[in-house]
mmCIF file of C-alpha atoms (C1' of nucleotides) in Angstrom:
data_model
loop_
_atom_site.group_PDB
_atom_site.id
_atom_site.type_symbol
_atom_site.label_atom_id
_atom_site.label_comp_id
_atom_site.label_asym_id
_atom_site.label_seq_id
_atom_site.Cartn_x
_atom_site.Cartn_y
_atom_site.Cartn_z
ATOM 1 C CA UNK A 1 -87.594 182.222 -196.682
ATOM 2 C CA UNK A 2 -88.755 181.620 -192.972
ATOM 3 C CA UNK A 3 -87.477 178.191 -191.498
ATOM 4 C CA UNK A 4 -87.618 177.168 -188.424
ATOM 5 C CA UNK A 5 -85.634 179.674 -186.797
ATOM 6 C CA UNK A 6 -87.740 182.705 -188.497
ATOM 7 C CA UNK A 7 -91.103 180.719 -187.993
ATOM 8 C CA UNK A 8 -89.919 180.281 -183.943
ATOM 9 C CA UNK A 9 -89.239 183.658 -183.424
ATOM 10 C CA UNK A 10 -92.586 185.245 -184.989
ATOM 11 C CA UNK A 11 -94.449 183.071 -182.699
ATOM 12 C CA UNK A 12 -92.579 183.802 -179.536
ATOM 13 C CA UNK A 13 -93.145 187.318 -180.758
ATOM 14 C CA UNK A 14 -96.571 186.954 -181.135
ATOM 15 C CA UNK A 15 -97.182 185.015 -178.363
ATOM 16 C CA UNK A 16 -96.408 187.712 -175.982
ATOM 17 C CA UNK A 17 -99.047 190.578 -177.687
ATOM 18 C CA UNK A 18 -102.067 188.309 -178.892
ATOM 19 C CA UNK A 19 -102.986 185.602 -176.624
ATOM 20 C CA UNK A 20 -106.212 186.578 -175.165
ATOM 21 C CA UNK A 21 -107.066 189.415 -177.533
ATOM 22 C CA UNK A 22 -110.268 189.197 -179.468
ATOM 23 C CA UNK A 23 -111.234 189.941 -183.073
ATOM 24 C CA UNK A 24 -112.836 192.924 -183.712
ATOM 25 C CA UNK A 25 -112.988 192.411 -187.459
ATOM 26 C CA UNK A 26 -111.286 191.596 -190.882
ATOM 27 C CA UNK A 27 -109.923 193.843 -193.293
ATOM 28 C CA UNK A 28 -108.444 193.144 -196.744
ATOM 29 C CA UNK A 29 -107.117 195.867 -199.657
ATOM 30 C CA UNK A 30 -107.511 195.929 -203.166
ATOM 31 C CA UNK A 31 -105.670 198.250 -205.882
ATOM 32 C CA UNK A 32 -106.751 200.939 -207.393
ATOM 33 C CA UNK A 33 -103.846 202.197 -209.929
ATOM 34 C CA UNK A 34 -101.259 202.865 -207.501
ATOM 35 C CA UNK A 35 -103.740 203.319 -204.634
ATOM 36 C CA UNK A 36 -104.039 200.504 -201.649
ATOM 37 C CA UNK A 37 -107.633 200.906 -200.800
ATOM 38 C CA UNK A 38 -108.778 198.962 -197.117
ATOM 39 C CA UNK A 39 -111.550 196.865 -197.318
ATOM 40 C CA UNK A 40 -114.218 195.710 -194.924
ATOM 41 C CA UNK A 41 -114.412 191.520 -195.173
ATOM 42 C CA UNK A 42 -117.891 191.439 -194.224
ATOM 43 C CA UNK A 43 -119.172 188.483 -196.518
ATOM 44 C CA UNK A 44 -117.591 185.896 -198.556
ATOM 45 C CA UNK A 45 -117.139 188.130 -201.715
ATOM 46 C CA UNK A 46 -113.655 189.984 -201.134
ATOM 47 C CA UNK A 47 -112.246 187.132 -199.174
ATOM 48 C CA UNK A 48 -108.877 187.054 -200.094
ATOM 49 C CA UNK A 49 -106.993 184.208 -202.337
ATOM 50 C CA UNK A 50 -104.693 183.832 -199.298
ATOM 51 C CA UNK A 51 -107.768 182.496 -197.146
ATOM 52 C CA UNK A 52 -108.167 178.354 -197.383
ATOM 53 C CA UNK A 53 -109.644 175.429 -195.463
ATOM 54 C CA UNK A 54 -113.239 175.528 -194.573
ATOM 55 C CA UNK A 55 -113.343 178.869 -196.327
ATOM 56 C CA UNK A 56 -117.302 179.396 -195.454
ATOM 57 C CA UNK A 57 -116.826 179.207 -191.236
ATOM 58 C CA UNK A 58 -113.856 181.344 -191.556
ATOM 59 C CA UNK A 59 -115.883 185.097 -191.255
ATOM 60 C CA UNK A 60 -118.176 183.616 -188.465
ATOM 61 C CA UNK A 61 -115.368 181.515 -186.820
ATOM 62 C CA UNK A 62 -113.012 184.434 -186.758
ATOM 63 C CA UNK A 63 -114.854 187.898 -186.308
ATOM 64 C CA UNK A 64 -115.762 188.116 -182.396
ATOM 65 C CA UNK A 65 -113.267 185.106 -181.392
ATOM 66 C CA UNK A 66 -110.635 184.991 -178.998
ATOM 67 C CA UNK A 67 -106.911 184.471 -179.371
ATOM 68 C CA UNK A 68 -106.470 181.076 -176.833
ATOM 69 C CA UNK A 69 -102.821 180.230 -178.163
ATOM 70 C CA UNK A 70 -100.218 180.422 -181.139
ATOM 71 C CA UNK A 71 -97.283 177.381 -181.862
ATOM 72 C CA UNK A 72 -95.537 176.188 -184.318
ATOM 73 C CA UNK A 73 -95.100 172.930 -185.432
ATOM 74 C CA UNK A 74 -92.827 172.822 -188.635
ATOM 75 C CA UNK A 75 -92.496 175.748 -190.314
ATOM 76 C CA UNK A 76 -96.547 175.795 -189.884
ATOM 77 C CA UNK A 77 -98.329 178.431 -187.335
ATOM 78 C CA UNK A 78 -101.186 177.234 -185.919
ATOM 79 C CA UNK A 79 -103.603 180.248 -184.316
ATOM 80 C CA UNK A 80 -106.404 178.703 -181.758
ATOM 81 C CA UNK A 81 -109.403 180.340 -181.591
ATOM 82 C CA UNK A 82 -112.082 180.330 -178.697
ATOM 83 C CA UNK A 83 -115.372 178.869 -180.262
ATOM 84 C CA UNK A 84 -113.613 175.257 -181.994
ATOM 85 C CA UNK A 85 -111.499 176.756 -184.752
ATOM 86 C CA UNK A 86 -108.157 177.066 -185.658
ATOM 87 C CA UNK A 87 -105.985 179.154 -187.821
ATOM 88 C CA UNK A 88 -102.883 177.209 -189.993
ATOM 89 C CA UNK A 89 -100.832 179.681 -191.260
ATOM 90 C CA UNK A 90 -98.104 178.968 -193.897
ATOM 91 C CA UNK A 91 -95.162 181.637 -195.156
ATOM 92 C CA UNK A 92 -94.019 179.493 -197.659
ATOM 93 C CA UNK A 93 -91.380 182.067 -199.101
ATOM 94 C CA UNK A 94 -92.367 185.794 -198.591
ATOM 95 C CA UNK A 95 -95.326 185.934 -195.979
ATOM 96 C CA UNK A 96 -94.834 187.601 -192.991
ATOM 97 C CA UNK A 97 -97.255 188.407 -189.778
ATOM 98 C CA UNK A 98 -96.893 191.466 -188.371
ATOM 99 C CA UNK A 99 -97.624 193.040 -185.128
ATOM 100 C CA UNK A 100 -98.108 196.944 -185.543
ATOM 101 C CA UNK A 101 -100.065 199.985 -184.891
ATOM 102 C CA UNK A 102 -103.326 200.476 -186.557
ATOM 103 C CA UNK A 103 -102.091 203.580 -187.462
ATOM 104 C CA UNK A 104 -99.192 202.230 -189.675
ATOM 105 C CA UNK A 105 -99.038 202.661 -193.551
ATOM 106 C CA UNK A 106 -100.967 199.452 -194.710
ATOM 107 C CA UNK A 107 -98.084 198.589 -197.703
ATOM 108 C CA UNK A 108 -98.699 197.212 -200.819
ATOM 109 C CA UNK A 109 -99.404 192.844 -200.617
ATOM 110 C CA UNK A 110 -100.842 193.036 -197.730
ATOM 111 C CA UNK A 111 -103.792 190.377 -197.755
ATOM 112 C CA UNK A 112 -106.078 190.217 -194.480
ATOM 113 C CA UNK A 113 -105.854 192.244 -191.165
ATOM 114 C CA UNK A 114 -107.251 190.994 -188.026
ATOM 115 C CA UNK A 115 -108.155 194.592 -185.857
ATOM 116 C CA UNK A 116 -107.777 193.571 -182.336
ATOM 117 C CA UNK A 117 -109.150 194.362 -179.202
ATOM 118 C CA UNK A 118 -105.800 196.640 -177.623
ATOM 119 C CA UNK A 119 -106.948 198.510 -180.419
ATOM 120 C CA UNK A 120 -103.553 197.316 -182.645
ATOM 121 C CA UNK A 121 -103.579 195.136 -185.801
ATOM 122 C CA UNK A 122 -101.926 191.505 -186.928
ATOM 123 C CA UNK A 123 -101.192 191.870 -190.707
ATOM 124 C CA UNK A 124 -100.802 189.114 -193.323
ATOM 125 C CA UNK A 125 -98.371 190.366 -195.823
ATOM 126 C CA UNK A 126 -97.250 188.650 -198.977
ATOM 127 C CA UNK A 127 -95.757 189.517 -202.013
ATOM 128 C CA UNK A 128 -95.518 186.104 -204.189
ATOM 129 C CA UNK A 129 -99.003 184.876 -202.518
ATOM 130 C CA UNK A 130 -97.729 181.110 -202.156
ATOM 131 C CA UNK A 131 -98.475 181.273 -198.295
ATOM 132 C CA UNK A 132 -101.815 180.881 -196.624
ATOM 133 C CA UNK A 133 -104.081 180.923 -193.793
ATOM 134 C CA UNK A 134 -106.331 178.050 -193.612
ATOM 135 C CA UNK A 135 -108.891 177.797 -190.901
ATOM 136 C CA UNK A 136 -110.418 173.815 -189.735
ATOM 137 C CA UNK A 137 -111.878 172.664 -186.979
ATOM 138 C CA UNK A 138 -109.576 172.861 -183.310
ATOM 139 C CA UNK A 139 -110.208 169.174 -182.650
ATOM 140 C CA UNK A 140 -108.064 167.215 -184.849
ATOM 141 C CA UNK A 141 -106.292 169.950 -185.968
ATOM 142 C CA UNK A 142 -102.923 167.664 -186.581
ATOM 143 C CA UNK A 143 -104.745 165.828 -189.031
ATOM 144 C CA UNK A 144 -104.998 168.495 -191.526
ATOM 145 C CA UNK A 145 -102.608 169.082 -194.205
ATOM 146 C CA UNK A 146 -99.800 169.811 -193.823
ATOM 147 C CA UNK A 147 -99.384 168.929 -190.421
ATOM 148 C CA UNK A 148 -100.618 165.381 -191.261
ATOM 149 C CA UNK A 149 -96.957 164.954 -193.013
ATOM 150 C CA UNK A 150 -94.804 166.740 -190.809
ATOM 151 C CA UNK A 151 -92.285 164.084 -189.217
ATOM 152 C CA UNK A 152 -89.647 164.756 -186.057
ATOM 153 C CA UNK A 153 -89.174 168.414 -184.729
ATOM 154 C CA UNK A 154 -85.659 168.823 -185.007
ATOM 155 C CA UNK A 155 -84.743 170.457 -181.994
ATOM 156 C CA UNK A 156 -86.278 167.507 -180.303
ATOM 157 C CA UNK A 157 -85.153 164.570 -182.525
ATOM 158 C CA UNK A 158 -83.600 161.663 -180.419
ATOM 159 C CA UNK A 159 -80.698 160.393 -182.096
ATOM 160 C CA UNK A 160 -81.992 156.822 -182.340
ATOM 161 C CA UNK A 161 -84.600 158.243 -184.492
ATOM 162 C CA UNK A 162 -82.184 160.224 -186.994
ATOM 163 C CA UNK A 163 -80.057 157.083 -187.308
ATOM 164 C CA UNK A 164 -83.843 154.895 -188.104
ATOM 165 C CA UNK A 165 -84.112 157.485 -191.048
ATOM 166 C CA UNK A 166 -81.180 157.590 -192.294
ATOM 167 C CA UNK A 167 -80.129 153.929 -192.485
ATOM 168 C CA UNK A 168 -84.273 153.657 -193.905
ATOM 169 C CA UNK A 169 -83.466 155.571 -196.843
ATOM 170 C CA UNK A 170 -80.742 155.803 -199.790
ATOM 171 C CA UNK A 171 -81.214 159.528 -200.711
ATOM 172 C CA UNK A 172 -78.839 162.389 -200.901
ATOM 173 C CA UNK A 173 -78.207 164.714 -197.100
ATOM 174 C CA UNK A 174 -79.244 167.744 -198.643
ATOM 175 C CA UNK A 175 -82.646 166.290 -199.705
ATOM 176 C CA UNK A 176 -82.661 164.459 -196.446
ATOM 177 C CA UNK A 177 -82.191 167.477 -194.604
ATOM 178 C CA UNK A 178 -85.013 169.300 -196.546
ATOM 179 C CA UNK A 179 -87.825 166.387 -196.924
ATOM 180 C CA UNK A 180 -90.426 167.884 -194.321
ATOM 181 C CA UNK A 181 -91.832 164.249 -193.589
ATOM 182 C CA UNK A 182 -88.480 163.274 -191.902
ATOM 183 C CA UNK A 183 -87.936 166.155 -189.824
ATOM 184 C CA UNK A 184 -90.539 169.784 -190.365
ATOM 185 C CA UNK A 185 -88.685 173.261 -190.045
ATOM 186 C CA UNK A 186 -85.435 173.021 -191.994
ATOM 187 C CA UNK A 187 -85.021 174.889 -195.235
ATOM 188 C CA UNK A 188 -82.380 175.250 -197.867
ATOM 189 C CA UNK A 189 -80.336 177.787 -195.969
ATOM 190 C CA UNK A 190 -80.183 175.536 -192.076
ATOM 191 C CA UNK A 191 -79.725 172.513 -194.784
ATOM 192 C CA UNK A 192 -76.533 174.328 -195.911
ATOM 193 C CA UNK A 193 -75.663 175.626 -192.719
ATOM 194 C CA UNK A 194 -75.982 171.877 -190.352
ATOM 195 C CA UNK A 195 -73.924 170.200 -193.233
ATOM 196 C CA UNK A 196 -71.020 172.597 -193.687
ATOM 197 C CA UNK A 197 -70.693 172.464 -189.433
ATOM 198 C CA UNK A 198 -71.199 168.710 -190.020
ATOM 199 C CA UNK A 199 -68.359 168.379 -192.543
ATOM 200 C CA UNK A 200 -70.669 166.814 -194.523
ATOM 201 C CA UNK A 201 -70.873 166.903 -198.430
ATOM 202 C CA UNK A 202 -74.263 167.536 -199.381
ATOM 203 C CA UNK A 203 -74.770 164.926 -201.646
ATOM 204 C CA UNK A 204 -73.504 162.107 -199.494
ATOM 205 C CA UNK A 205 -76.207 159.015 -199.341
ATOM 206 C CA UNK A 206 -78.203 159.081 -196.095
ATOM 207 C CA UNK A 207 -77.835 155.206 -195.088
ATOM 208 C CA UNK A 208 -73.763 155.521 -195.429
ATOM 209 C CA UNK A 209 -73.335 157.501 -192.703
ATOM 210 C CA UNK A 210 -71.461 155.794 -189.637
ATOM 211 C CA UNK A 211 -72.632 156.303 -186.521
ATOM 212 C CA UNK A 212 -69.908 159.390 -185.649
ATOM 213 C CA UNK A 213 -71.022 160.936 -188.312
ATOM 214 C CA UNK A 214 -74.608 160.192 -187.502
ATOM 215 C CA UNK A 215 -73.596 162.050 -184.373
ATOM 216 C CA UNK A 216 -71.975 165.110 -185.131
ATOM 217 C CA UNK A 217 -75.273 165.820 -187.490
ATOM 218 C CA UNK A 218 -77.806 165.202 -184.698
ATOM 219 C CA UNK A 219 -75.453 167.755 -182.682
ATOM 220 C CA UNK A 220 -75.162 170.571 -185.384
ATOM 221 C CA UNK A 221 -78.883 170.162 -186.252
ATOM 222 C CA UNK A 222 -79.788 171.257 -182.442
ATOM 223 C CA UNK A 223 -76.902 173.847 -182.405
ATOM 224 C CA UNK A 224 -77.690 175.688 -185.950
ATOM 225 C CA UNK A 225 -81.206 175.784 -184.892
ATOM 226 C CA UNK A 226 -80.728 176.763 -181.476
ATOM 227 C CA UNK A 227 -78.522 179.727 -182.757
ATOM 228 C CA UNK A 228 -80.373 180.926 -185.071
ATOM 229 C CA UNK A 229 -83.560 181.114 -183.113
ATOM 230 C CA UNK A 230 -81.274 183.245 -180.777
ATOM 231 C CA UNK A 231 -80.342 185.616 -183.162
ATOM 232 C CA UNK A 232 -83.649 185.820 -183.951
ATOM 233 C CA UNK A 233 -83.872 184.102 -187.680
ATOM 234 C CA UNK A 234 -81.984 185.068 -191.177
ATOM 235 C CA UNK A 235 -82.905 188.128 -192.914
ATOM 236 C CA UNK A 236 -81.710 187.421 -196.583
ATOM 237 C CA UNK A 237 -84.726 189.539 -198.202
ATOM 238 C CA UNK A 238 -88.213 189.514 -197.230
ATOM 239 C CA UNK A 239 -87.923 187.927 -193.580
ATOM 240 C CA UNK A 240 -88.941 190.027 -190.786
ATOM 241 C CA UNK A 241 -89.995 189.683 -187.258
ATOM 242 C CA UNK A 242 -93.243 190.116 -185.782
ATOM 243 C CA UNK A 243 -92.176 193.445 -184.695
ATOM 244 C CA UNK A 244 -91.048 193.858 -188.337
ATOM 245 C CA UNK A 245 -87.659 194.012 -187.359
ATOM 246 C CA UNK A 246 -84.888 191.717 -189.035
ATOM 247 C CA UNK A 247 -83.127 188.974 -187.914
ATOM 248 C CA UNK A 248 -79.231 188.909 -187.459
ATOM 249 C CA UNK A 249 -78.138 185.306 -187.858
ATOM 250 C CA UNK A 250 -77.420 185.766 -191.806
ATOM 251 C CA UNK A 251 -74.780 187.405 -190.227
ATOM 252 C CA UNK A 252 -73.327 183.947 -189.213
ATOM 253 C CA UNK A 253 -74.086 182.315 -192.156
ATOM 254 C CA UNK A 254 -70.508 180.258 -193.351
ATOM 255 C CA UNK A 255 -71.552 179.095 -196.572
ATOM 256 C CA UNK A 256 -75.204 179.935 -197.585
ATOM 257 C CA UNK A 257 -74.914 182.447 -200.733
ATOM 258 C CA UNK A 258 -71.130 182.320 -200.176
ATOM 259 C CA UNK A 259 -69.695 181.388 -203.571
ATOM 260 C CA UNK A 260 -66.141 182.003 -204.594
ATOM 261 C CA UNK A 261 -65.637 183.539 -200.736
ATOM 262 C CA UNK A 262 -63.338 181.308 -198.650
ATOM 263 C CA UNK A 263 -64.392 179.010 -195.943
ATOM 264 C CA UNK A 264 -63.671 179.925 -192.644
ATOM 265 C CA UNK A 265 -62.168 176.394 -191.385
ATOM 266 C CA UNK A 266 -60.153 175.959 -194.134
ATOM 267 C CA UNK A 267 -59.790 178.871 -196.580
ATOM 268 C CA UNK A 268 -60.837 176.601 -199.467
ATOM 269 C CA UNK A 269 -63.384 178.257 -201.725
ATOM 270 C CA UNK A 270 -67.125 177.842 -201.624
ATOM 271 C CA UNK A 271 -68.450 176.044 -204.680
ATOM 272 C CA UNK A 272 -72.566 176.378 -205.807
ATOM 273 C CA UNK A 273 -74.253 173.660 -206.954
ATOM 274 C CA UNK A 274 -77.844 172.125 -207.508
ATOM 275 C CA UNK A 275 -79.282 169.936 -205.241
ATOM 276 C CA UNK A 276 -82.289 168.595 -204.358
ATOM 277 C CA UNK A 277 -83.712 171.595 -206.873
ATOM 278 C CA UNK A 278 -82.124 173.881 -205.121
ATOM 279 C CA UNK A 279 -78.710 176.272 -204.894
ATOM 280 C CA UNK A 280 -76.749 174.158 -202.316
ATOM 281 C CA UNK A 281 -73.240 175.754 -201.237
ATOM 282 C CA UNK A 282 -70.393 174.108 -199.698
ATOM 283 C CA UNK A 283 -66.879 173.404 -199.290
ATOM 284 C CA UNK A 284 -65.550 170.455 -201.276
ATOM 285 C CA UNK A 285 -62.324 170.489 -199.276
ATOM 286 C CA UNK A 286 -63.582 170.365 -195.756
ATOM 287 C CA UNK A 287 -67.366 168.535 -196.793
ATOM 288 C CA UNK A 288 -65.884 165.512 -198.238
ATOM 289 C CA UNK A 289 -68.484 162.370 -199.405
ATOM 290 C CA UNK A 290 -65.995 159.766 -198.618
ATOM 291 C CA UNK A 291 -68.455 157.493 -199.599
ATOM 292 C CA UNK A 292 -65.976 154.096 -199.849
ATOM 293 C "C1'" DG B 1 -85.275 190.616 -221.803
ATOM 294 C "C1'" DC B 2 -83.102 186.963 -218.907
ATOM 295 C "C1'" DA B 3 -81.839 184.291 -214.792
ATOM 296 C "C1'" DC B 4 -82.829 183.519 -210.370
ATOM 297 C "C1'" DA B 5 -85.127 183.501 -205.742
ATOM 298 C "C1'" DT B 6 -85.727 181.442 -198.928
ATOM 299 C "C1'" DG B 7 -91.268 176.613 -199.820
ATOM 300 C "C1'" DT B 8 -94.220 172.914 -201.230
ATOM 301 C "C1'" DT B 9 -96.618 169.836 -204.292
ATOM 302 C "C1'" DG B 10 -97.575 166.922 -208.003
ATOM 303 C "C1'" DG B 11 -96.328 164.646 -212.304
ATOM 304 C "C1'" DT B 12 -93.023 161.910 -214.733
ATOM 305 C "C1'" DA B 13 -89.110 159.135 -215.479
ATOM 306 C "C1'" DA B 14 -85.520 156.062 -214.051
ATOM 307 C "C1'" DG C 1 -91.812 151.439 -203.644
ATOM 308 C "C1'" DT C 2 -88.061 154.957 -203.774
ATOM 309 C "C1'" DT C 3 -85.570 158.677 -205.553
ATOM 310 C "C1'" DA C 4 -84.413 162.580 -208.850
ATOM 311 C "C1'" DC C 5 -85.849 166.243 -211.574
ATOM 312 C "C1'" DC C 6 -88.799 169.796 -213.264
ATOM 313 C "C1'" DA C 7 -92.775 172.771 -213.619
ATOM 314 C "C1'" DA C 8 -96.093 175.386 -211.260
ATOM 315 C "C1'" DC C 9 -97.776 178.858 -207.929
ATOM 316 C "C1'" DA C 10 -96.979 185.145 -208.597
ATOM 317 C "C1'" DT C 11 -93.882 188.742 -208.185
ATOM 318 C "C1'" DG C 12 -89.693 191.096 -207.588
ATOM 319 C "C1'" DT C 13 -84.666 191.957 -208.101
ATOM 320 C "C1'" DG C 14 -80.276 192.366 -210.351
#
DNA sequence: GCACATGTTGGTAA
DNA sequence: GTTACCAACATGTG
């Protein structure tokens, strides 16, 4: 679930509470029938599945660090750590990192907590697992997966280098839109979002777009994303803040799991369809391909 | 039981 | 070489 927008506003969140705090220690949980039981991570042997990279430094390399700085690049969060190593953490679809009281009910899929010197706790939470925190090496950081592959930012994107990638390829907007080594951070539902303010069918072919239309996309990118990160992300299902609080810019949405309900420009309906793998909603009548 | 789910990767086919 | 499609990862929801 967290995109760009989500990813943003858990590290300005974090930012705020965990630069210069040090690591007291690790803690895991494993269950027991219905019963979360906390775990110590003293050694290598209930590391959890979650934990990648140069899996042997992480204990040493973590326990008794300091927080230097937290940023995003993508939808990647990368953790610096006083003593050469840093932390790339990944959501992928339902992790979250949470900010809270070490005297809050540790819930069920939580993975690692780092205690911290205020005394409070950063959880790693994740129900489906697919996420991660990886630890490497500070120096070179950028050249570890997947940060290697990440192309533009999009808030930053000039729009000399959207048209280059566009005109470069022959692919569908929807994939474009998603394909992390043109531009890192947007997901299916900002994909959805940019084209339907872009009057843009999503399966239109990248290299036929003219260069108003190349313009009104490099616009709505900035202006989705810029929204959204000021409403504080999209909370469909499992997104939440670092505070754990949700986001309110699903509350914008104008097409993303819309179906059947009418668009707002043009009170046409909003049709489903599969693209790029994935549910992809828009509005025929106002995101025409005119592809000629 | 079945279909589907917000991310990414890797294999295969065209 | 490029693009499209699908399965896989593990679990939950409707």
């Amino acid at each position: 679930m967290p995109e760009l927008p989500e990813v943003e506003t858990i590290v300005r969140g974090l930012a705020k509470v965990i630069v210069g705090q040090k690591i007291i220690s690790l803690k895991t949980t494993a269950l027991k029938g219905d019963k979360i039981i906390i775990e110590d991570i003293k050694t290598s042997s209930n590391l959890p599945s979650i934990v990648g990279g140069v899996k042997k430094k992480f204990i040493s390399a973590v326990i008794g660090s300091t927080i230097k700085g937290i940023n995003r690049r993508g939808k990647s969060i990368i953790i610096e750590l006083s003593g050469g190593h840093s932390l790339i953490v990944h959501l992928k679809m339902t992790g979250q990192l949470i900010y809270t009281d070490s005297s809050d009910k540790v819930i069920k899929h939580t993975h690692l907590i780092f205690n911290l010197s205020d005394g409070k706790e950063l959880r790693y939470v994740d129900v489906r697992r697919f996420g991660y925190i990886k630890i490497f090496p500070s120096e070179n950081i950028f050249l570890e997966h997947p940060l290697d592959t990440l192309g533009h930012e999009p808030i930053e994107i000039k729009i000399g280098e959207l048209r280059e990638l566009l005109s470069n390829h022959k692919i569908r907007m929807k994939s474009f839109l998603l394909n992390q080594s043109f531009m890192s951070g947007i997901g299916n539902i900002y994909a959805d979002e940019i084209l339907h303010r872009s009057h843009m069918h999503p399966l239109k072919i990248s290299s036929n777009l003219s260069g108003k239309e190349t313009a009104k996309l490099h616009k709505m990118i900035k202006e989705v994303l810029r929204e959204a990160i000021e409403h504080r992300g999209s909370t469909i299902r499992d997104y939440v803040t670092s505070t754990g609080e949700a986001g309110d810019f699903q509350k914008m949405h104008r097409v993303y799991n819309k179906e059947g309900k009418p668009c707002r420009c043009c009170q046409g309906k909003i049709i489903k369809i599969r693209a790029g793998g994935r549910s992809t909603f828009f509005c025929p009548a106002c995101q025409p391909i005119d592809d000629k």
